[in-house]
Amino acid sequence: MQVSNRDIAEQLIKLADLLELEDENPFRIRAYRNAARIIRSYPKNFDEMVEAGEDLTQIRNIGDTLSKKITEIVQTGKISLLGRLEKEIPHDLEVMLKIPGLGPNRVRRLHEILHINTLHDLETALKKGEIERVKGFGPKLIQTITDGLRQKRYETHRYRLYDVLPVAQALAEELRRVERVDRLEIAGSIRRRRDTVKDIDIIAACFSGSPLMDRFISHQDVKRVVMEGPTRSSIILKNGFQVDLRVVPPNDFGAALQHFTGSRAHNIALRKMAVKRGIKINEYGIFHLDKRIGGEKESDVYEILKMQYIEPELRENHGEIAFALRHSLPRLIEYGDIRGDLHIHTTCSDGNATLKEMAEAAMMLGYEYIAVTDHTKHLTIAHGQDEERVLQELEMIDRLNATLKDFTILKSAEVDILADGTLDLPRSVLEKLDLVVGAVHYKFNLSKKEQTKRILKAMENPYFNILSHPTGRLIGLREPYEVDMDAIIKSAKELGCILELNAQPDRLDLDDTYCKAAKDAGVRVALSSDAHSVNDLHYISNGISQARRGWLEKEDVVNTLPLNQFRKLLRR
Ligand code: DGT
Ligand code: CA
């Protein structure tokens, strides 16, 4: 049986979720989540390693227990403990995890305190106002939960872009090679690089007689055909993703691609504006007084309206239409603009590659510098370093830097922001660092006021430079903590702090909206991978997509700067 690394990772995450519902040991839960992260981005297939009898415990952060679990998945398809927990835990509690605002910890508390077992129980408790009485459930959170429940947000499963994009790209690449296919592109939310996506939309232009549709529905990875027809078919892949393929005549390709790229809000606004000028736009073309005036190329749509071309990432009706009419859209950051990575872990804390390996990998990517940001002592769970270990690592960096040409390792640490807003390292160590990255890793349930105060206090420390993963969200796993981001952005501007766009697929934090808010306030962003392995350095491209959605230009992102200019920015 073939089991992908992704399947293994998903089972471990589910196991972590269910164990957290059961209030299991947090160390164990975190170990499963960490392992899932490592496995997902591991360059070799775990099923092959298991078949080959390799010792999995040689891999950092994979101990005996995890090795047994992974082997169990590969050999039997499923962790037996997971099956047992699924039977034990009321099914609706698992469903509730998907409601925005509700993670395992909150669902468990609702279950323990209010005896909520079903979606119906939850609805009743919300209506009766019982949830307000549970500590940590503020009015905004309750509203989010109420909305999520009403909109049945738990029904439509959204996937992380990071997981879907490579599958979509490989499929598109394959389908492009089918005979008599003229053009073929991925459309929808994937083309707009939304952080999560519902499905894969593909638009193709074919010359008559192309076997594309037949190839599509009989593809080797199809689990089920949902719908089939000559111009539109829908399939579910074995990995669960739904793919919609629409085939149009070559002449209509541009109009169709524009239509199905969306977003819906962008298209509606664009069309409304066009109508005022007597122009009709739809998926078949662009028309003036019923005469077709374009639609073969996507750019026709914007040219005919005398606008700048709008990149797909901006098509959300967030002001891009007005900017395009004035020809003043931002010149979005590009994938090659990054010169260094400012958030990297090594084996000194919870990374699985050494300092030297990480530096060499970054050099291979053409970077000029990296900042090494291992955890500090409060985060024991991630082998956080005390003062002494930090100082040892700094010496290692000095020694390594002395051997490197045209590349610099900056001395840093991902310093825990303690509950009272002080930093987890004393001044005597902070002053030895080139830059300080600060992050919140616990006490997520403070009130909005307290959490904001805590973070602002940390930012006021004169050594503080970059606020890492500012909202703490984990896509599909944990909602952002309650925090006044407007106040944080405003203070970042005043204090000369930088906000991070953490490019880890689970995080993408800042998200697109906050990136734009930071930019509008004149606050700069650090686009960082938060790599825990050599392979993770590639997360940067995931972050670039979101930066582009957040209207960021090269100038807005500090690690596009050459090292000497970046250093100047760090002076406070
Ligand atoms: P998703 O799939 O939820 O991640 O997001 P999208 O944007 O890919 O949404 P989807 O797959 O439902 O539709 C793809 C695009 O097709 C959408 O962005 C705009 C266009 N579209 C679909 N249905 C409609 C519609 O009823 N009206 C308009 N104006 N556009 C539509
Ligand atoms: Ca879609």
Coordinates of N, CA and C in Angstrom, one line a residue, residues 59 125 153 201 245 260 291 327 367 379 410 432 440 461 505 541:
I59 N 16.0 10.4 12.5 CA 15.5 11.7 12.1 C 15.2 12.5 13.3
A125 N -26.6 26.7 23.4 CA -25.8 27.4 24.4 C -25.5 28.8 23.9
R153 N -19.7 26.7 8.3 CA -18.3 26.7 7.8 C -17.6 25.4 8.1
D201 N -9.6 24.8 -10.0 CA -10.3 25.2 -11.2 C -9.3 25.2 -12.4
L245 N -12.8 21.1 -14.6 CA -12.1 21.4 -15.8 C -13.2 22.0 -16.8
F260 N -13.3 32.9 -14.5 CA -13.1 31.8 -13.5 C -11.9 32.0 -12.6
K291 N -21.7 43.8 -30.2 CA -20.6 43.4 -31.1 C -19.4 42.9 -30.2
H327 N -3.9 53.9 -13.0 CA -2.6 53.4 -13.4 C -1.6 53.5 -12.2
Y367 N 21.2 33.4 -1.4 CA 21.0 34.4 -0.4 C 22.3 35.0 0.0
L379 N 10.6 28.3 26.1 CA 9.9 27.3 25.2 C 10.7 26.0 25.4
L410 N 23.6 36.3 10.6 CA 23.3 37.3 11.6 C 22.9 36.5 12.9
K432 N 24.2 41.5 22.5 CA 25.2 40.8 21.7 C 24.6 40.3 20.4
V440 N 5.1 35.4 20.6 CA 4.2 34.9 21.7 C 4.0 33.4 21.4
N461 N 10.9 47.4 24.2 CA 12.3 47.1 24.5 C 13.2 47.6 23.4
P505 N 3.5 27.2 6.0 CA 2.2 26.9 5.4 C 1.1 27.0 6.4
S541 N 8.5 31.1 -0.9 CA 7.6 31.4 -2.1 C 6.2 31.4 -1.7

